[in-house]
Amino acid sequence: KEDSVIEEKEREESGLEQQDESCSLEGPSRGDQTNTNKAGAGRGEEAMGECAASPVDLDEMSETSPVGILSKDRVTVLGEVAPVWVPDAEAQVCMKCGIKFTFTKRRHHCRACGKVFCALCSSLKFKLTHLDGKEGRVCISCHSALIKKRRVWFADEISSSANLIPLDGLPPILTSTGVKGDYTVEEQPSEMLLIQELESGRPKPLVFVLNANLLAMVKLVNDVNRKCWCVTTKGMHAVGQVELVVLLQCLPEEKSFPKDIFRHFIQLYRDTFTGKVVKHLSLSLFGSSFFGSQDHAGFLYVRSTLQSLQGLPLPNQPYLFGLLVHRAEVAWAKAFPLRLMLRLGAEYRYPCPLYSVRFRKPLFGDIGHTIMRLLVDFRNYRYSLPVVSGLTVDLEAHRTCIKIPNTGYNELMKAVNKSNEHVLAIGACFNDTADSHLICVQADDGQYQTQAISIHNQPRKTGSCFIIFSSALKASAGYLAKSSVVEGLMVQITVETMAELRRSLREMKDHTVTCGRLDQSESQELVCVQWVEEKCTVNKIISPIDGKSMESISSTKMFQKSEYKENGKIIRWTETGDNPKGAVTDSAEHNRLTERIARAFCLALCPHLKLLKEDGMAKLGLRVTFDSQEGFVAGSNGQPLPAQYLNALNSVLIPVIHSRGRKRDGKPIVMELIFYILEN
């Protein structure tokens, strides 16, 4: 009934519009018009008779049918202009499948072309311009044509622009049609309507098109009982950058999107082409006023650790969260970002919040008197506290343990070799196994106080941001060594103990320093330096070759200097992973071989980039094995590449793989390379 009422109303409106048009146009006399209409009706009846006898696709009659069919010059405006409707009396059968209309098999008009169809052949809907952007019932053929039209616009207009964010208004929005793989692009969407849609509890995020390769998903969420904008990227992985997430607490009665985040994402996307990428604890500064204030200086990007991620629409792993930094905090964000991250945790939520608060007070002021002034150049940032990846500090009762991963040996040796002979200072990482962490709070008078923030009321293990060994302790002081907390952990030792410690570190041996008075053994404490196996971080990346987890593979983001492009597409090598158990005797030789393999892969597939992307194979994987059975496999979407592409790869990859030669003591090595095909 509802469809019938709507169609009747639209039919009346369509008739009025046609009358207005006929009155405003110069044409034949009334008698001539009558004859013309009769002739048209006759041809229509004749056509309907043929259809009733033999069901055929009446789309082929588009050039000869007098009514309800768009002429050639009107095809380009399908959906933009209200069509002339075929009268019910002239449509006895569906103009698609030929089924005869009855009392139960009702007629339905396509709002795009005006022809008459059964319910099955006109079950799709599409947003039409002449309906002010509202959805209207369309036939299968018009739906396909409208989708194609949108795709042509997407390819021609979006691909030619590196930035689709207008100075005033919102970027285009991507909308699914309900059919897998089909979408529409809406230009200049209404900000008010979109915000109403989000506030009404829209289950899926809005998808904005920032450029041909980069999307931004936006949704309103509740994070720790705070209403927040959740803005995430999709497309950063394809340029060697982890995906990014910004949770921004909403302002009271906020009725506009935080569009500055879109511009920031575009800038980070552009930075990747110069090899500049955002990593854990990286600071990305804004070029001008941000969110309406000069005090908002940039984002400090961090990994999530112990925070709850429930209910957040997150991108594929890996990703980072951006924390808004006040301009007064920039010095700490540059020189010692972990201190700022933990201070934010003390202010909002341990270990740090994932959301940002605009127009807040700064947590640090002038640098003032701090032990870090001795370790960091706060003026020109020519030197800073060296940090060893994976190194953690555990402070427990009567025992402190400094754990150094075996893979951090080279980083540690750089720190040891560059350090002053009397002082060895090393920055630590966040200790996610600790119950609490030492933080530094700056009071209103500029003085620093050391506190501990914790999850539980009674912490058993405390982490520290850094450790300092100083050989200023004299043998005559009556102490074996002295440990104290001064913004971090400081251990004073003798010159002889410092020499022993450095020797143990160079030889990769464990070392223990006993702290306390020589004559009070019962109150002595131990500081233990231990080498440990690297803790395998959870790598949730899935191989595009066969869908297997890459958890056991140590992966590295790559910056590809050379570009391989053809037919408007470009292929980029973004990531490489090596089996950590494989024995690589010469890392430089291994890296050169990896680069040659990546170059050969790109060159071999260059002629096929357009076809690969159109077939949905935009993310590609290549796995090369060096053992008794040398070879490779390549795939996308969890399936091997079709034979035509594998044949193209065979001729160029096999010679490169065999060029490595046999290694007498070499163990099997497996490497996996990830590539993306982008719009150029």
PDB file of N, CA and C in Angstrom, residues 180-262:
ATOM      1  N   LYS A 180      28.024  -6.362  -2.401  1.00  0.00           N
ATOM      2  CA  LYS A 180      29.442  -6.495  -2.097  1.00  0.00           C
ATOM      3  C   LYS A 180      30.304  -5.930  -3.226  1.00  0.00           C
ATOM      4  N   GLY A 181      31.210  -5.023  -2.851  1.00  0.00           N
ATOM      5  CA  GLY A 181      32.120  -4.435  -3.826  1.00  0.00           C
ATOM      6  C   GLY A 181      31.565  -3.204  -4.514  1.00  0.00           C
ATOM      7  N   ASP A 182      30.278  -2.904  -4.307  1.00  0.00           N
ATOM      8  CA  ASP A 182      29.674  -1.726  -4.932  1.00  0.00           C
ATOM      9  C   ASP A 182      29.590  -0.594  -3.921  1.00  0.00           C
ATOM     10  N   TYR A 183      29.776   0.633  -4.378  1.00  0.00           N
ATOM     11  CA  TYR A 183      29.735   1.786  -3.493  1.00  0.00           C
ATOM     12  C   TYR A 183      29.362   3.021  -4.302  1.00  0.00           C
ATOM     13  N   THR A 184      28.956   4.048  -3.603  1.00  0.00           N
ATOM     14  CA  THR A 184      28.712   5.343  -4.229  1.00  0.00           C
ATOM     15  C   THR A 184      29.563   6.382  -3.522  1.00  0.00           C
ATOM     16  N   VAL A 185      29.880   7.452  -4.220  1.00  0.00           N
ATOM     17  CA  VAL A 185      30.648   8.548  -3.644  1.00  0.00           C
ATOM     18  C   VAL A 185      29.775   9.794  -3.641  1.00  0.00           C
ATOM     19  N   GLU A 186      29.591  10.358  -2.464  1.00  0.00           N
ATOM     20  CA  GLU A 186      28.746  11.547  -2.334  1.00  0.00           C
ATOM     21  C   GLU A 186      29.623  12.766  -2.090  1.00  0.00           C
ATOM     22  N   GLU A 187      29.551  13.731  -2.989  1.00  0.00           N
ATOM     23  CA  GLU A 187      30.298  14.970  -2.833  1.00  0.00           C
ATOM     24  C   GLU A 187      29.555  15.932  -1.915  1.00  0.00           C
ATOM     25  N   GLN A 188      30.307  16.772  -1.215  1.00  0.00           N
ATOM     26  CA  GLN A 188      29.761  17.822  -0.363  1.00  0.00           C
ATOM     27  C   GLN A 188      28.621  17.312   0.523  1.00  0.00           C
ATOM     28  N   PRO A 189      28.890  16.287   1.335  1.00  0.00           N
ATOM     29  CA  PRO A 189      27.832  15.755   2.203  1.00  0.00           C
ATOM     30  C   PRO A 189      27.417  16.785   3.253  1.00  0.00           C
ATOM     31  N   SER A 190      26.200  16.668   3.733  1.00  0.00           N
ATOM     32  CA  SER A 190      25.677  17.592   4.737  1.00  0.00           C
ATOM     33  C   SER A 190      26.249  17.249   6.106  1.00  0.00           C
ATOM     34  N   GLU A 191      26.982  18.182   6.689  1.00  0.00           N
ATOM     35  CA  GLU A 191      27.596  17.946   8.000  1.00  0.00           C
ATOM     36  C   GLU A 191      26.534  17.747   9.068  1.00  0.00           C
ATOM     37  N   MET A 192      25.474  18.530   9.029  1.00  0.00           N
ATOM     38  CA  MET A 192      24.418  18.432  10.032  1.00  0.00           C
ATOM     39  C   MET A 192      23.743  17.062   9.990  1.00  0.00           C
ATOM     40  N   LEU A 193      23.434  16.588   8.775  1.00  0.00           N
ATOM     41  CA  LEU A 193      22.769  15.286   8.652  1.00  0.00           C
ATOM     42  C   LEU A 193      23.674  14.148   9.103  1.00  0.00           C
ATOM     43  N   LEU A 194      24.976  14.241   8.769  1.00  0.00           N
ATOM     44  CA  LEU A 194      25.904  13.179   9.156  1.00  0.00           C
ATOM     45  C   LEU A 194      26.074  13.121  10.674  1.00  0.00           C
ATOM     46  N   ILE A 195      26.136  14.278  11.325  1.00  0.00           N
ATOM     47  CA  ILE A 195      26.273  14.289  12.780  1.00  0.00           C
ATOM     48  C   ILE A 195      25.009  13.727  13.433  1.00  0.00           C
ATOM     49  N   GLN A 196      23.854  14.071  12.885  1.00  0.00           N
ATOM     50  CA  GLN A 196      22.611  13.495  13.396  1.00  0.00           C
ATOM     51  C   GLN A 196      22.619  11.978  13.254  1.00  0.00           C
ATOM     52  N   GLU A 197      23.161  11.495  12.134  1.00  0.00           N
ATOM     53  CA  GLU A 197      23.233  10.056  11.899  1.00  0.00           C
ATOM     54  C   GLU A 197      24.153   9.378  12.906  1.00  0.00           C
ATOM     55  N   LEU A 198      25.294  10.014  13.208  1.00  0.00           N
ATOM     56  CA  LEU A 198      26.221   9.450  14.191  1.00  0.00           C
ATOM     57  C   LEU A 198      25.621   9.467  15.592  1.00  0.00           C
ATOM     58  N   GLU A 199      24.971  10.574  15.940  1.00  0.00           N
ATOM     59  CA  GLU A 199      24.403  10.697  17.287  1.00  0.00           C
ATOM     60  C   GLU A 199      23.217   9.765  17.493  1.00  0.00           C
ATOM     61  N   SER A 200      22.582   9.341  16.410  1.00  0.00           N
ATOM     62  CA  SER A 200      21.451   8.421  16.536  1.00  0.00           C
ATOM     63  C   SER A 200      21.900   6.986  16.767  1.00  0.00           C
ATOM     64  N   GLY A 201      23.228   6.772  16.808  1.00  0.00           N
ATOM     65  CA  GLY A 201      23.753   5.435  17.107  1.00  0.00           C
ATOM     66  C   GLY A 201      24.084   4.618  15.894  1.00  0.00           C
ATOM     67  N   ARG A 202      24.524   5.265  14.812  1.00  0.00           N
ATOM     68  CA  ARG A 202      24.905   4.541  13.598  1.00  0.00           C
ATOM     69  C   ARG A 202      25.919   3.448  13.954  1.00  0.00           C
ATOM     70  N   PRO A 203      25.642   2.176  13.609  1.00  0.00           N
ATOM     71  CA  PRO A 203      26.535   1.085  14.036  1.00  0.00           C
ATOM     72  C   PRO A 203      27.890   1.092  13.347  1.00  0.00           C
ATOM     73  N   LYS A 204      27.936   1.507  12.070  1.00  0.00           N
ATOM     74  CA  LYS A 204      29.194   1.479  11.333  1.00  0.00           C
ATOM     75  C   LYS A 204      29.747   2.892  11.166  1.00  0.00           C
ATOM     76  N   PRO A 205      31.066   3.026  11.076  1.00  0.00           N
ATOM     77  CA  PRO A 205      31.651   4.358  10.927  1.00  0.00           C
ATOM     78  C   PRO A 205      31.316   4.971   9.566  1.00  0.00           C
ATOM     79  N   LEU A 206      31.348   6.303   9.506  1.00  0.00           N
ATOM     80  CA  LEU A 206      31.295   7.012   8.237  1.00  0.00           C
ATOM     81  C   LEU A 206      32.661   6.899   7.574  1.00  0.00           C
ATOM     82  N   VAL A 207      32.689   6.780   6.261  1.00  0.00           N
ATOM     83  CA  VAL A 207      33.949   6.608   5.537  1.00  0.00           C
ATOM     84  C   VAL A 207      34.164   7.828   4.633  1.00  0.00           C
ATOM     85  N   PHE A 208      35.186   8.623   4.944  1.00  0.00           N
ATOM     86  CA  PHE A 208      35.523   9.794   4.145  1.00  0.00           C
ATOM     87  C   PHE A 208      36.696   9.472   3.223  1.00  0.00           C
ATOM     88  N   VAL A 209      36.650  10.004   2.007  1.00  0.00           N
ATOM     89  CA  VAL A 209      37.711   9.781   1.025  1.00  0.00           C
ATOM     90  C   VAL A 209      38.654  10.976   1.068  1.00  0.00           C
ATOM     91  N   LEU A 210      39.868  10.761   1.598  1.00  0.00           N
ATOM     92  CA  LEU A 210      40.845  11.852   1.690  1.00  0.00           C
ATOM     93  C   LEU A 210      41.657  11.978   0.408  1.00  0.00           C
ATOM     94  N   ASN A 211      41.985  10.853  -0.210  1.00  0.00           N
ATOM     95  CA  ASN A 211      42.539  10.828  -1.575  1.00  0.00           C
ATOM     96  C   ASN A 211      42.298   9.433  -2.145  1.00  0.00           C
ATOM     97  N   ALA A 212      42.817   9.170  -3.325  1.00  0.00           N
ATOM     98  CA  ALA A 212      42.489   7.913  -4.004  1.00  0.00           C
ATOM     99  C   ALA A 212      42.934   6.681  -3.231  1.00  0.00           C
ATOM    100  N   ASN A 213      43.910   6.833  -2.337  1.00  0.00           N
ATOM    101  CA  ASN A 213      44.457   5.679  -1.616  1.00  0.00           C
ATOM    102  C   ASN A 213      44.219   5.725  -0.110  1.00  0.00           C
ATOM    103  N   LEU A 214      43.641   6.812   0.391  1.00  0.00           N
ATOM    104  CA  LEU A 214      43.537   6.994   1.840  1.00  0.00           C
ATOM    105  C   LEU A 214      42.105   7.325   2.249  1.00  0.00           C
ATOM    106  N   LEU A 215      41.569   6.543   3.189  1.00  0.00           N
ATOM    107  CA  LEU A 215      40.243   6.761   3.739  1.00  0.00           C
ATOM    108  C   LEU A 215      40.359   7.104   5.224  1.00  0.00           C
ATOM    109  N   ALA A 216      39.332   7.778   5.744  1.00  0.00           N
ATOM    110  CA  ALA A 216      39.251   8.061   7.181  1.00  0.00           C
ATOM    111  C   ALA A 216      37.888   7.620   7.680  1.00  0.00           C
ATOM    112  N   MET A 217      37.878   6.748   8.701  1.00  0.00           N
ATOM    113  CA  MET A 217      36.630   6.271   9.289  1.00  0.00           C
ATOM    114  C   MET A 217      36.323   7.085  10.543  1.00  0.00           C
ATOM    115  N   VAL A 218      35.078   7.521  10.676  1.00  0.00           N
ATOM    116  CA  VAL A 218      34.686   8.382  11.799  1.00  0.00           C
ATOM    117  C   VAL A 218      33.457   7.802  12.481  1.00  0.00           C
ATOM    118  N   LYS A 219      33.515   7.749  13.814  1.00  0.00           N
ATOM    119  CA  LYS A 219      32.384   7.269  14.601  1.00  0.00           C
ATOM    120  C   LYS A 219      32.412   7.932  15.974  1.00  0.00           C
ATOM    121  N   LEU A 220      31.242   8.101  16.577  1.00  0.00           N
ATOM    122  CA  LEU A 220      31.157   8.577  17.961  1.00  0.00           C
ATOM    123  C   LEU A 220      31.138   7.361  18.881  1.00  0.00           C
ATOM    124  N   VAL A 221      32.034   7.347  19.890  1.00  0.00           N
ATOM    125  CA  VAL A 221      32.153   6.199  20.793  1.00  0.00           C
ATOM    126  C   VAL A 221      32.210   6.699  22.229  1.00  0.00           C
ATOM    127  N   ASN A 222      32.057   5.777  23.154  1.00  0.00           N
ATOM    128  CA  ASN A 222      32.262   6.063  24.573  1.00  0.00           C
ATOM    129  C   ASN A 222      33.520   5.350  25.031  1.00  0.00           C
ATOM    130  N   ASP A 223      34.531   6.119  25.433  1.00  0.00           N
ATOM    131  CA  ASP A 223      35.786   5.546  25.918  1.00  0.00           C
ATOM    132  C   ASP A 223      35.987   6.007  27.355  1.00  0.00           C
ATOM    133  N   VAL A 224      36.004   5.057  28.272  1.00  0.00           N
ATOM    134  CA  VAL A 224      36.139   5.348  29.703  1.00  0.00           C
ATOM    135  C   VAL A 224      35.099   6.404  30.106  1.00  0.00           C
ATOM    136  N   ASN A 225      33.849   6.159  29.703  1.00  0.00           N
ATOM    137  CA  ASN A 225      32.724   7.033  30.040  1.00  0.00           C
ATOM    138  C   ASN A 225      32.884   8.453  29.506  1.00  0.00           C
ATOM    139  N   ARG A 226      33.622   8.609  28.434  1.00  0.00           N
ATOM    140  CA  ARG A 226      33.760   9.905  27.783  1.00  0.00           C
ATOM    141  C   ARG A 226      33.289   9.772  26.344  1.00  0.00           C
ATOM    142  N   LYS A 227      32.467  10.708  25.917  1.00  0.00           N
ATOM    143  CA  LYS A 227      32.016  10.714  24.525  1.00  0.00           C
ATOM    144  C   LYS A 227      33.141  11.250  23.660  1.00  0.00           C
ATOM    145  N   CYS A 228      33.565  10.450  22.679  1.00  0.00           N
ATOM    146  CA  CYS A 228      34.743  10.795  21.882  1.00  0.00           C
ATOM    147  C   CYS A 228      34.483  10.607  20.392  1.00  0.00           C
ATOM    148  N   TRP A 229      35.155  11.432  19.608  1.00  0.00           N
ATOM    149  CA  TRP A 229      35.298  11.167  18.181  1.00  0.00           C
ATOM    150  C   TRP A 229      36.337  10.070  18.023  1.00  0.00           C
ATOM    151  N   CYS A 230      36.048   9.081  17.224  1.00  0.00           N
ATOM    152  CA  CYS A 230      37.049   8.059  16.890  1.00  0.00           C
ATOM    153  C   CYS A 230      37.320   8.160  15.399  1.00  0.00           C
ATOM    154  N   VAL A 231      38.531   8.609  15.055  1.00  0.00           N
ATOM    155  CA  VAL A 231      38.914   8.809  13.658  1.00  0.00           C
ATOM    156  C   VAL A 231      40.088   7.891  13.353  1.00  0.00           C
ATOM    157  N   THR A 232      39.934   6.993  12.384  1.00  0.00           N
ATOM    158  CA  THR A 232      40.987   6.034  12.047  1.00  0.00           C
ATOM    159  C   THR A 232      41.299   6.106  10.556  1.00  0.00           C
ATOM    160  N   THR A 233      42.514   5.731  10.210  1.00  0.00           N
ATOM    161  CA  THR A 233      42.922   5.714   8.806  1.00  0.00           C
ATOM    162  C   THR A 233      42.742   4.320   8.218  1.00  0.00           C
ATOM    163  N   LYS A 234      42.617   4.282   6.909  1.00  0.00           N
ATOM    164  CA  LYS A 234      42.680   3.022   6.162  1.00  0.00           C
ATOM    165  C   LYS A 234      43.404   3.319   4.857  1.00  0.00           C
ATOM    166  N   GLY A 235      44.598   2.754   4.728  1.00  0.00           N
ATOM    167  CA  GLY A 235      45.404   3.006   3.537  1.00  0.00           C
ATOM    168  C   GLY A 235      46.843   3.350   3.852  1.00  0.00           C
ATOM    169  N   MET A 236      47.163   3.592   5.129  1.00  0.00           N
ATOM    170  CA  MET A 236      48.540   3.916   5.505  1.00  0.00           C
ATOM    171  C   MET A 236      49.470   2.718   5.326  1.00  0.00           C
ATOM    172  N   HIS A 237      48.950   1.513   5.573  1.00  0.00           N
ATOM    173  CA  HIS A 237      49.787   0.320   5.409  1.00  0.00           C
ATOM    174  C   HIS A 237      50.384   0.244   4.009  1.00  0.00           C
ATOM    175  N   ALA A 238      49.640   0.731   3.032  1.00  0.00           N
ATOM    176  CA  ALA A 238      50.081   0.615   1.643  1.00  0.00           C
ATOM    177  C   ALA A 238      51.260   1.508   1.312  1.00  0.00           C
ATOM    178  N   VAL A 239      51.597   2.445   2.192  1.00  0.00           N
ATOM    179  CA  VAL A 239      52.758   3.318   1.959  1.00  0.00           C
ATOM    180  C   VAL A 239      53.808   3.129   3.055  1.00  0.00           C
ATOM    181  N   GLY A 240      53.773   1.975   3.735  1.00  0.00           N
ATOM    182  CA  GLY A 240      54.806   1.658   4.721  1.00  0.00           C
ATOM    183  C   GLY A 240      54.610   2.318   6.067  1.00  0.00           C
ATOM    184  N   GLN A 241      53.428   2.824   6.337  1.00  0.00           N
ATOM    185  CA  GLN A 241      53.113   3.489   7.598  1.00  0.00           C
ATOM    186  C   GLN A 241      52.055   2.680   8.340  1.00  0.00           C
ATOM    187  N   VAL A 242      52.203   2.536   9.661  1.00  0.00           N
ATOM    188  CA  VAL A 242      51.151   1.851  10.416  1.00  0.00           C
ATOM    189  C   VAL A 242      49.894   2.709  10.379  1.00  0.00           C
ATOM    190  N   GLU A 243      48.735   2.069  10.531  1.00  0.00           N
ATOM    191  CA  GLU A 243      47.488   2.824  10.564  1.00  0.00           C
ATOM    192  C   GLU A 243      47.422   3.657  11.845  1.00  0.00           C
ATOM    193  N   LEU A 244      46.627   4.724  11.828  1.00  0.00           N
ATOM    194  CA  LEU A 244      46.599   5.682  12.933  1.00  0.00           C
ATOM    195  C   LEU A 244      45.177   5.835  13.460  1.00  0.00           C
ATOM    196  N   VAL A 245      45.081   6.053  14.774  1.00  0.00           N
ATOM    197  CA  VAL A 245      43.786   6.228  15.439  1.00  0.00           C
ATOM    198  C   VAL A 245      43.868   7.471  16.325  1.00  0.00           C
ATOM    199  N   VAL A 246      42.863   8.329  16.246  1.00  0.00           N
ATOM    200  CA  VAL A 246      42.763   9.486  17.139  1.00  0.00           C
ATOM    201  C   VAL A 246      41.416   9.420  17.845  1.00  0.00           C
ATOM    202  N   LEU A 247      41.464   9.340  19.184  1.00  0.00           N
ATOM    203  CA  LEU A 247      40.264   9.428  20.018  1.00  0.00           C
ATOM    204  C   LEU A 247      40.251  10.824  20.632  1.00  0.00           C
ATOM    205  N   LEU A 248      39.244  11.609  20.302  1.00  0.00           N
ATOM    206  CA  LEU A 248      39.200  13.002  20.731  1.00  0.00           C
ATOM    207  C   LEU A 248      37.921  13.235  21.518  1.00  0.00           C
ATOM    208  N   GLN A 249      38.088  13.644  22.784  1.00  0.00           N
ATOM    209  CA  GLN A 249      36.910  13.889  23.613  1.00  0.00           C
ATOM    210  C   GLN A 249      36.069  15.011  23.006  1.00  0.00           C
ATOM    211  N   CYS A 250      34.761  14.770  22.905  1.00  0.00           N
ATOM    212  CA  CYS A 250      33.854  15.762  22.316  1.00  0.00           C
ATOM    213  C   CYS A 250      33.713  16.968  23.241  1.00  0.00           C
ATOM    214  N   LEU A 251      33.586  18.122  22.633  1.00  0.00           N
ATOM    215  CA  LEU A 251      33.280  19.329  23.387  1.00  0.00           C
ATOM    216  C   LEU A 251      31.786  19.373  23.662  1.00  0.00           C
ATOM    217  N   PRO A 252      31.352  20.085  24.709  1.00  0.00           N
ATOM    218  CA  PRO A 252      29.909  20.180  24.978  1.00  0.00           C
ATOM    219  C   PRO A 252      29.164  20.778  23.783  1.00  0.00           C
ATOM    220  N   GLU A 253      28.103  20.109  23.375  1.00  0.00           N
ATOM    221  CA  GLU A 253      27.251  20.587  22.271  1.00  0.00           C
ATOM    222  C   GLU A 253      28.023  20.761  20.965  1.00  0.00           C
ATOM    223  N   GLU A 254      29.034  19.927  20.733  1.00  0.00           N
ATOM    224  CA  GLU A 254      29.826  20.041  19.505  1.00  0.00           C
ATOM    225  C   GLU A 254      29.019  19.543  18.310  1.00  0.00           C
ATOM    226  N   LYS A 255      28.922  20.361  17.269  1.00  0.00           N
ATOM    227  CA  LYS A 255      28.121  20.034  16.100  1.00  0.00           C
ATOM    228  C   LYS A 255      28.917  20.128  14.796  1.00  0.00           C
ATOM    229  N   SER A 256      30.213  19.929  14.869  1.00  0.00           N
ATOM    230  CA  SER A 256      31.024  19.932  13.646  1.00  0.00           C
ATOM    231  C   SER A 256      32.134  18.900  13.776  1.00  0.00           C
ATOM    232  N   PHE A 257      32.524  18.330  12.644  1.00  0.00           N
ATOM    233  CA  PHE A 257      33.568  17.313  12.629  1.00  0.00           C
ATOM    234  C   PHE A 257      34.935  17.949  12.919  1.00  0.00           C
ATOM    235  N   PRO A 258      35.830  17.226  13.599  1.00  0.00           N
ATOM    236  CA  PRO A 258      37.201  17.730  13.808  1.00  0.00           C
ATOM    237  C   PRO A 258      38.026  17.561  12.535  1.00  0.00           C
ATOM    238  N   LYS A 259      37.772  18.435  11.554  1.00  0.00           N
ATOM    239  CA  LYS A 259      38.356  18.264  10.211  1.00  0.00           C
ATOM    240  C   LYS A 259      39.875  18.409  10.193  1.00  0.00           C
ATOM    241  N   ASP A 260      40.448  19.061  11.219  1.00  0.00           N
ATOM    242  CA  ASP A 260      41.905  19.213  11.252  1.00  0.00           C
ATOM    243  C   ASP A 260      42.606  17.856  11.267  1.00  0.00           C
ATOM    244  N   ILE A 261      41.940  16.839  11.819  1.00  0.00           N
ATOM    245  CA  ILE A 261      42.534  15.489  11.831  1.00  0.00           C
ATOM    246  C   ILE A 261      42.700  14.974  10.408  1.00  0.00           C
ATOM    247  N   PHE A 262      41.720  15.254   9.533  1.00  0.00           N
ATOM    248  CA  PHE A 262      41.832  14.826   8.134  1.00  0.00           C
ATOM    249  C   PHE A 262      43.076  15.432   7.490  1.00  0.00           C
TER     250      PHE A 262
END
